[in-house]
Amino acid sequence: MTRETIFPHRHLLGIQGLAPTEISALLDLSDDYVDKNRSADRKMTTLRGKTVINLFFENSTRTRTSFELAGKRLGADVINMQVSASSVAKGETLIDTAMTLNAMHVDVLVVRHPDSGAVKLLSDKVNCAVINGGDGSHEHPTQALLDALTIRRRKGHLDGLTVAICGDVLHSRVARSNIHLLNTMGAQVRVVAPRTLLPSQAERLGVEVFHDMRRGLADVDIVMMLRVQHERMLGSFIPSIREYFHFFGLDYEKLAAAKPDALIMHPGPMNRGVEIDSDLADDVERSVIREQVEMGVAVRMACLEVLTANLQKDFR
Ligand code: NCD
């Protein structure tokens, strides 16, 4: 397969619907970029003359910076646009922005937006390729890809692994994209959370549901912690931080239920002492949190490469 055909889509809006071969191909290509990024000679010309715009309607550190770095390493011109999402004019802002960017002949648009579905809406209005950098609580495909790459490089495979995704699943696009990816690749997925932080009928996502950390973590290969997303909570979802940490925060004692070589992951940003014990987060014997950030750049380079290669084609 040539690089142009490994991913026959115009946009990367989500993991749902991608074929296992497409996910594997993106991960293989990302693997090459990890090696390249570790070498001294890491400036490339693959995207020379191309323009990538990071259009962020929501705060971001890791995702925006790593897309910027990924684009620049590949030789593209990268522009960051931070747009404040006024809730009143949201719909109008989106379409107007799409029109403006269309007129500028942008090649790839990386979009983050607080509303689920907003990135898809925008992708219907522009001529360039669109990558979803996170839309509401819907999807965050490059995060799931970088998580999968981290796991695959450590464990050698994804199929047959048991992964526990713990914490604020309700508000998490990271959880949703990971559930789709891991299920597609043959892993077993569990979610562990209080009832208030789970979507209704969570089982329908293809996961086993637990409300107790020790049971949920029993014999798992991977423990993926999620941030408690206070900014998306309108009412009271948890009684107190102390109580949350007591029951759902990951510490050495709860981790003891998992396999002895289980890996700890977190997409960042972390609330230390809320969903994860600070020492455990920094424990390089168990935590691969920093590695996840490194994988993020490689994965985003792979995504930018395949989507720009597809631009001439007539994918929908
Ligand atoms: C996540 C996000 O924004 O969805 N962060 C990230 O992209 N690394 C998770 C979060 O905000 O908790």
CSV table of C-alpha atoms and ligand atoms in Angstrom, one decimal:
chain,number,residue,atom,x,y,z
A,1,MET,CA,0.0,0.0,0.0
A,2,THR,CA,1.3,3.4,-0.8
A,3,ARG,CA,1.0,6.2,1.8
A,4,GLU,CA,-1.7,7.9,-0.2
A,5,THR,CA,-4.0,5.0,0.0
A,6,ILE,CA,-3.5,3.8,3.6
A,7,PHE,CA,-6.2,6.2,4.8
A,8,PRO,CA,-8.9,6.7,2.2
A,9,HIS,CA,-10.7,9.6,3.9
A,10,ARG,CA,-10.6,13.4,3.4
A,11,HIS,CA,-10.9,14.2,7.1
A,12,LEU,CA,-10.1,12.7,10.4
A,13,LEU,CA,-13.2,13.5,12.4
A,14,GLY,CA,-13.3,10.5,14.7
A,15,ILE,CA,-12.2,7.0,15.3
A,16,GLN,CA,-15.7,5.5,15.0
A,17,GLY,CA,-16.0,3.9,11.6
A,18,LEU,CA,-12.3,3.5,10.9
A,19,ALA,CA,-11.2,0.1,9.9
A,20,PRO,CA,-8.6,-1.8,11.9
A,21,THR,CA,-6.2,-1.8,8.8
A,22,GLU,CA,-6.5,2.0,8.6
A,23,ILE,CA,-5.7,2.4,12.3
A,24,SER,CA,-2.8,0.0,12.1
A,25,ALA,CA,-1.4,1.9,9.0
A,26,LEU,CA,-1.5,5.2,10.8
A,27,LEU,CA,0.2,3.7,13.8
A,28,ASP,CA,2.9,2.1,11.6
A,29,LEU,CA,3.6,5.4,10.0
A,30,SER,CA,3.6,7.1,13.4
A,31,ASP,CA,6.2,4.6,14.6
A,32,ASP,CA,8.5,5.7,11.8
A,33,TYR,CA,8.1,9.3,12.9
A,34,VAL,CA,9.0,8.5,16.5
A,35,ASP,CA,12.4,7.2,15.3
A,36,LYS,CA,12.8,10.2,13.1
A,37,ASN,CA,12.0,12.6,15.9
A,38,ARG,CA,14.6,11.1,18.1
A,39,SER,CA,17.3,11.6,15.5
A,40,ALA,CA,19.3,14.8,15.0
A,41,ASP,CA,18.0,15.3,11.5
A,42,ARG,CA,14.3,15.8,12.0
A,43,LYS,CA,13.4,18.7,9.8
A,44,MET,CA,11.5,17.4,6.7
A,45,THR,CA,10.1,18.8,3.6
A,46,THR,CA,7.1,16.6,3.0
A,47,LEU,CA,4.6,19.4,3.7
A,48,ARG,CA,6.7,22.2,2.1
A,49,GLY,CA,4.4,24.9,0.7
A,50,LYS,CA,1.4,23.6,2.6
A,51,THR,CA,-0.5,25.6,5.2
A,52,VAL,CA,-1.8,24.1,8.5
A,53,ILE,CA,-4.1,26.2,10.7
A,54,ASN,CA,-4.8,25.3,14.3
A,55,LEU,CA,-8.3,26.7,15.0
A,56,PHE,CA,-8.9,26.4,18.7
A,57,PHE,CA,-12.2,27.5,20.2
A,58,GLU,CA,-11.2,25.9,23.5
A,59,ASN,CA,-8.0,25.9,25.6
A,60,SER,CA,-5.3,23.5,24.8
A,61,THR,CA,-1.6,23.1,25.6
A,62,ARG,CA,-0.5,19.6,24.5
A,63,THR,CA,-2.7,19.2,21.4
A,64,ARG,CA,-2.1,22.6,19.9
A,65,THR,CA,1.6,22.6,20.6
A,66,SER,CA,2.1,19.1,19.2
A,67,PHE,CA,0.1,19.8,16.0
A,68,GLU,CA,2.3,23.0,15.6
A,69,LEU,CA,5.5,21.0,16.1
A,70,ALA,CA,4.3,18.2,13.8
A,71,GLY,CA,3.4,20.6,11.0
A,72,LYS,CA,6.7,22.5,11.4
A,73,ARG,CA,8.8,19.3,11.4
A,74,LEU,CA,7.2,18.4,8.2
A,75,GLY,CA,8.0,21.7,6.7
A,76,ALA,CA,4.5,23.3,6.6
A,77,ASP,CA,3.6,26.8,7.5
A,78,VAL,CA,1.6,26.6,10.7
A,79,ILE,CA,-0.7,29.3,12.0
A,80,ASN,CA,-2.4,29.3,15.4
A,81,MET,CA,-5.8,30.9,15.8
A,82,GLN,CA,-7.3,31.0,19.3
A,83,VAL,CA,-10.9,32.0,19.0
A,84,SER,CA,-13.0,32.7,22.1
A,85,ALA,CA,-16.2,30.7,21.8
A,86,SER,CA,-18.9,33.2,22.5
A,87,SER,CA,-21.8,30.9,23.2
A,88,VAL,CA,-24.3,33.3,21.6
A,89,ALA,CA,-22.6,33.6,18.2
A,90,LYS,CA,-21.2,30.1,18.1
A,91,GLY,CA,-22.9,28.8,14.9
A,92,GLU,CA,-22.3,32.0,13.1
A,93,THR,CA,-18.7,32.3,14.1
A,94,LEU,CA,-18.0,28.8,12.8
A,95,ILE,CA,-19.5,29.2,9.3
A,96,ASP,CA,-17.9,32.7,9.0
A,97,THR,CA,-14.6,31.4,9.9
A,98,ALA,CA,-14.9,28.5,7.5
A,99,MET,CA,-15.6,30.9,4.7
A,100,THR,CA,-12.6,33.1,5.6
A,101,LEU,CA,-10.2,30.2,5.7
A,102,ASN,CA,-11.5,28.8,2.4
A,103,ALA,CA,-10.6,32.0,0.8
A,104,MET,CA,-7.0,31.6,2.1
A,105,HIS,CA,-6.4,28.2,0.5
A,106,VAL,CA,-5.5,26.4,3.7
A,107,ASP,CA,-4.6,22.7,3.3
A,108,VAL,CA,-5.3,21.3,6.7
A,109,LEU,CA,-7.4,22.7,9.5
A,110,VAL,CA,-7.1,21.3,13.0
A,111,VAL,CA,-10.2,22.3,15.0
A,112,ARG,CA,-11.1,22.1,18.6
A,113,HIS,CA,-14.5,23.2,19.7
A,114,PRO,CA,-16.6,22.9,22.9
A,115,ASP,CA,-19.6,21.5,21.1
A,116,SER,CA,-19.9,17.9,19.9
A,117,GLY,CA,-20.5,17.9,16.2
A,118,ALA,CA,-19.1,21.4,15.5
A,119,VAL,CA,-16.0,20.1,13.8
A,120,LYS,CA,-18.0,17.9,11.4
A,121,LEU,CA,-20.3,20.9,10.6
A,122,LEU,CA,-17.2,22.9,9.7
A,123,SER,CA,-15.7,20.2,7.6
A,124,ASP,CA,-18.8,20.2,5.4
A,125,LYS,CA,-18.1,23.9,4.5
A,126,VAL,CA,-14.5,23.9,3.7
A,127,ASN,CA,-12.3,22.6,0.8
A,128,CYS,CA,-9.4,21.5,3.0
A,129,ALA,CA,-8.8,18.5,5.1
A,130,VAL,CA,-10.1,18.8,8.7
A,131,ILE,CA,-8.7,17.1,11.8
A,132,ASN,CA,-10.8,17.0,14.9
A,133,GLY,CA,-8.6,18.2,17.8
A,134,GLY,CA,-11.5,17.5,20.2
A,135,ASP,CA,-15.2,18.4,19.9
A,136,GLY,CA,-17.2,18.6,23.2
A,137,SER,CA,-17.5,15.2,24.8
A,138,HIS,CA,-17.7,13.5,21.4
A,139,GLU,CA,-14.3,12.5,19.9
A,140,HIS,CA,-10.6,13.3,20.1
A,141,PRO,CA,-9.1,10.9,17.5
A,142,THR,CA,-5.5,11.9,17.6
A,143,GLN,CA,-5.4,11.4,21.4
A,144,ALA,CA,-6.7,7.8,21.0
A,145,LEU,CA,-4.1,7.1,18.3
A,146,LEU,CA,-1.3,8.4,20.4
A,147,ASP,CA,-2.6,6.3,23.4
A,148,ALA,CA,-2.7,3.3,21.1
A,149,LEU,CA,0.8,3.9,19.8
A,150,THR,CA,2.1,4.2,23.4
A,151,ILE,CA,0.5,0.9,24.4
A,152,ARG,CA,1.5,-0.9,21.2
A,153,ARG,CA,5.2,0.1,21.6
A,154,ARG,CA,5.2,-1.0,25.2
A,155,LYS,CA,3.1,-4.2,25.0
A,156,GLY,CA,3.8,-5.1,21.3
A,157,HIS,CA,0.1,-5.4,20.4
A,158,LEU,CA,-3.4,-4.1,21.3
A,159,ASP,CA,-5.5,-7.2,20.7
A,160,GLY,CA,-6.3,-9.3,23.8
A,161,LEU,CA,-5.3,-6.5,26.3
A,162,THR,CA,-7.7,-5.4,29.0
A,163,VAL,CA,-7.8,-1.6,29.4
A,164,ALA,CA,-9.6,0.1,32.3
A,165,ILE,CA,-10.6,3.7,31.6
A,166,CYS,CA,-11.3,5.4,34.9
A,167,GLY,CA,-13.0,8.6,36.1
A,168,ASP,CA,-15.0,11.3,34.3
A,169,VAL,CA,-16.1,9.2,31.3
A,170,LEU,CA,-19.3,11.3,30.9
A,171,HIS,CA,-17.5,14.4,29.8
A,172,SER,CA,-14.6,12.7,28.0
A,173,ARG,CA,-14.0,12.7,24.3
A,174,VAL,CA,-10.7,10.9,25.1
A,175,ALA,CA,-12.7,8.0,26.6
A,176,ARG,CA,-15.1,7.8,23.6
A,177,SER,CA,-12.3,7.8,21.0
A,178,ASN,CA,-10.3,5.3,23.0
A,179,ILE,CA,-13.3,3.0,23.5
A,180,HIS,CA,-13.9,2.9,19.7
A,181,LEU,CA,-10.2,2.4,18.9
A,182,LEU,CA,-9.6,-0.3,21.5
A,183,ASN,CA,-12.7,-2.2,20.6
A,184,THR,CA,-11.9,-2.0,16.9
A,185,MET,CA,-8.4,-3.4,17.6
A,186,GLY,CA,-9.6,-6.3,19.7
A,187,ALA,CA,-8.9,-5.1,23.2
A,188,GLN,CA,-11.3,-5.5,26.1
A,189,VAL,CA,-12.4,-2.2,27.6
A,190,ARG,CA,-13.7,-1.5,31.1
A,191,VAL,CA,-14.9,1.8,32.4
A,192,VAL,CA,-14.7,2.5,36.1
A,193,ALA,CA,-16.5,5.5,37.5
A,194,PRO,CA,-19.2,6.8,39.8
A,195,ARG,CA,-22.7,6.5,38.4
A,196,THR,CA,-22.9,10.3,38.1
A,197,LEU,CA,-19.8,10.4,35.8
A,198,LEU,CA,-21.0,7.8,33.3
A,199,PRO,CA,-23.2,8.3,30.3
A,200,SER,CA,-26.5,6.5,30.5
A,201,GLN,CA,-26.4,3.0,29.2
A,202,ALA,CA,-22.6,3.1,29.0
A,203,GLU,CA,-22.6,-0.7,28.2
A,204,ARG,CA,-23.9,0.2,24.8
A,205,LEU,CA,-20.5,1.6,24.0
A,206,GLY,CA,-19.2,-1.9,24.2
A,207,VAL,CA,-17.6,-1.8,27.6
A,208,GLU,CA,-17.9,-3.5,30.9
A,209,VAL,CA,-19.0,-1.1,33.6
A,210,PHE,CA,-17.6,-1.0,37.2
A,211,HIS,CA,-18.2,1.4,40.1
A,212,ASP,CA,-15.4,0.1,42.3
A,213,MET,CA,-11.7,0.7,41.4
A,214,ARG,CA,-10.4,-2.5,43.0
A,215,ARG,CA,-12.8,-4.7,41.0
A,216,GLY,CA,-12.5,-2.7,37.9
A,217,LEU,CA,-8.7,-2.8,37.9
A,218,ALA,CA,-8.4,-6.5,38.7
A,219,ASP,CA,-5.8,-8.0,36.3
A,220,VAL,CA,-5.9,-5.2,33.8
A,221,ASP,CA,-3.0,-4.5,31.5
A,222,ILE,CA,-3.6,-0.7,31.2
A,223,VAL,CA,-5.0,1.8,33.6
A,224,MET,CA,-6.1,5.0,31.8
A,225,MET,CA,-7.0,7.8,34.1
A,226,LEU,CA,-9.2,10.7,33.1
A,227,ARG,CA,-9.3,14.3,34.3
A,228,VAL,CA,-12.3,15.4,36.4
A,229,GLN,CA,-13.6,18.0,33.9
A,230,HIS,CA,-14.9,20.6,36.4
A,231,GLU,CA,-15.4,23.1,33.5
A,232,ARG,CA,-18.0,20.9,31.9
A,233,MET,CA,-19.9,20.3,35.1
A,234,LEU,CA,-23.0,22.5,35.6
A,235,GLY,CA,-24.2,20.9,38.8
A,236,SER,CA,-22.6,18.8,41.5
A,237,PHE,CA,-21.3,15.5,40.2
A,238,ILE,CA,-19.0,14.5,43.0
A,239,PRO,CA,-19.5,15.1,46.8
A,240,SER,CA,-16.0,16.4,47.4
A,241,ILE,CA,-12.5,16.2,46.0
A,242,ARG,CA,-11.3,14.2,49.1
A,243,GLU,CA,-14.1,11.7,48.8
A,244,TYR,CA,-13.5,11.4,45.0
A,245,PHE,CA,-9.8,10.6,45.6
A,246,HIS,CA,-10.6,8.2,48.3
A,247,PHE,CA,-12.9,6.1,46.1
A,248,PHE,CA,-11.7,6.8,42.5
A,249,GLY,CA,-8.2,8.4,42.7
A,250,LEU,CA,-5.5,6.1,41.5
A,251,ASP,CA,-2.9,5.3,44.2
A,252,TYR,CA,-0.5,2.4,44.8
A,253,GLU,CA,-3.0,0.6,46.9
A,254,LYS,CA,-5.7,0.5,44.2
A,255,LEU,CA,-3.1,-0.2,41.5
A,256,ALA,CA,-2.1,-3.4,43.3
A,257,ALA,CA,-5.3,-5.0,41.8
A,258,ALA,CA,-3.9,-4.6,38.3
A,259,LYS,CA,-1.3,-6.8,36.7
A,260,PRO,CA,2.2,-6.2,38.1
A,261,ASP,CA,3.3,-4.8,34.8
A,262,ALA,CA,0.2,-2.7,34.2
A,263,LEU,CA,0.9,0.7,32.6
A,264,ILE,CA,-0.6,4.0,33.9
A,265,MET,CA,-1.8,6.6,31.4
A,266,HIS,CA,-3.4,10.0,31.5
A,267,PRO,CA,-4.1,12.3,28.6
A,268,GLY,CA,-3.3,15.4,30.6
A,269,PRO,CA,-3.8,17.9,32.0
A,270,MET,CA,-3.7,16.1,35.3
A,271,ASN,CA,-5.4,17.1,38.6
A,272,ARG,CA,-2.8,15.7,40.9
A,273,GLY,CA,-4.3,14.4,44.1
A,274,VAL,CA,-7.8,14.3,42.5
A,275,GLU,CA,-7.8,11.5,40.0
A,276,ILE,CA,-4.2,10.4,40.5
A,277,ASP,CA,-1.7,10.3,43.2
A,278,SER,CA,1.2,12.7,42.4
A,279,ASP,CA,4.0,10.3,43.1
A,280,LEU,CA,2.4,7.6,41.1
A,281,ALA,CA,2.0,9.9,38.1
A,282,ASP,CA,5.8,10.6,38.2
A,283,ASP,CA,6.8,7.0,38.8
A,284,VAL,CA,8.7,6.1,35.6
A,285,GLU,CA,8.4,2.4,36.4
A,286,ARG,CA,4.7,2.5,36.0
A,287,SER,CA,3.6,5.7,34.3
A,288,VAL,CA,3.9,6.3,30.6
A,289,ILE,CA,2.3,9.8,30.8
A,290,ARG,CA,5.4,11.6,29.4
A,291,GLU,CA,5.8,9.0,26.6
A,292,GLN,CA,2.2,9.8,25.6
A,293,VAL,CA,3.2,13.4,24.9
A,294,GLU,CA,6.1,12.3,22.8
A,295,MET,CA,3.9,9.9,20.8
A,296,GLY,CA,1.5,12.8,20.2
A,297,VAL,CA,3.9,14.6,17.9
A,298,ALA,CA,4.6,11.5,15.8
A,299,VAL,CA,0.9,10.6,15.5
A,300,ARG,CA,0.1,14.1,14.4
A,301,MET,CA,2.8,14.1,11.8
A,302,ALA,CA,1.4,10.8,10.4
A,303,CYS,CA,-2.1,12.3,10.2
A,304,LEU,CA,-0.9,15.5,8.5
A,305,GLU,CA,1.1,13.5,6.0
A,306,VAL,CA,-1.7,11.1,4.9
A,307,LEU,CA,-4.4,13.8,4.8
A,308,THR,CA,-2.3,16.2,2.7
A,309,ALA,CA,-1.4,13.3,0.4
A,310,ASN,CA,-5.1,12.7,-0.1
A,311,LEU,CA,-6.0,16.3,-0.9
A,312,GLN,CA,-5.9,15.8,-4.7
A,313,LYS,CA,-8.3,12.8,-4.4
A,314,ASP,CA,-12.0,12.8,-4.4
A,315,PHE,CA,-12.7,11.3,-1.0
A,316,ARG,CA,-15.7,12.2,1.0
B,1,NCD,C1,-8.0,16.2,26.8
B,1,NCD,C2,-9.0,17.0,26.0
B,1,NCD,O1,-8.8,18.2,25.9
B,1,NCD,O2,-10.0,16.3,25.7
B,1,NCD,N1,-6.7,16.7,26.8
B,1,NCD,C3,-5.9,16.5,25.8
B,1,NCD,O3,-6.2,16.7,24.7
B,1,NCD,N2,-4.6,16.1,26.1
B,1,NCD,C4,-8.4,15.7,28.1
B,1,NCD,C5,-8.9,16.7,29.1
B,1,NCD,O4,-9.1,17.9,28.9
B,1,NCD,O5,-9.0,16.3,30.3
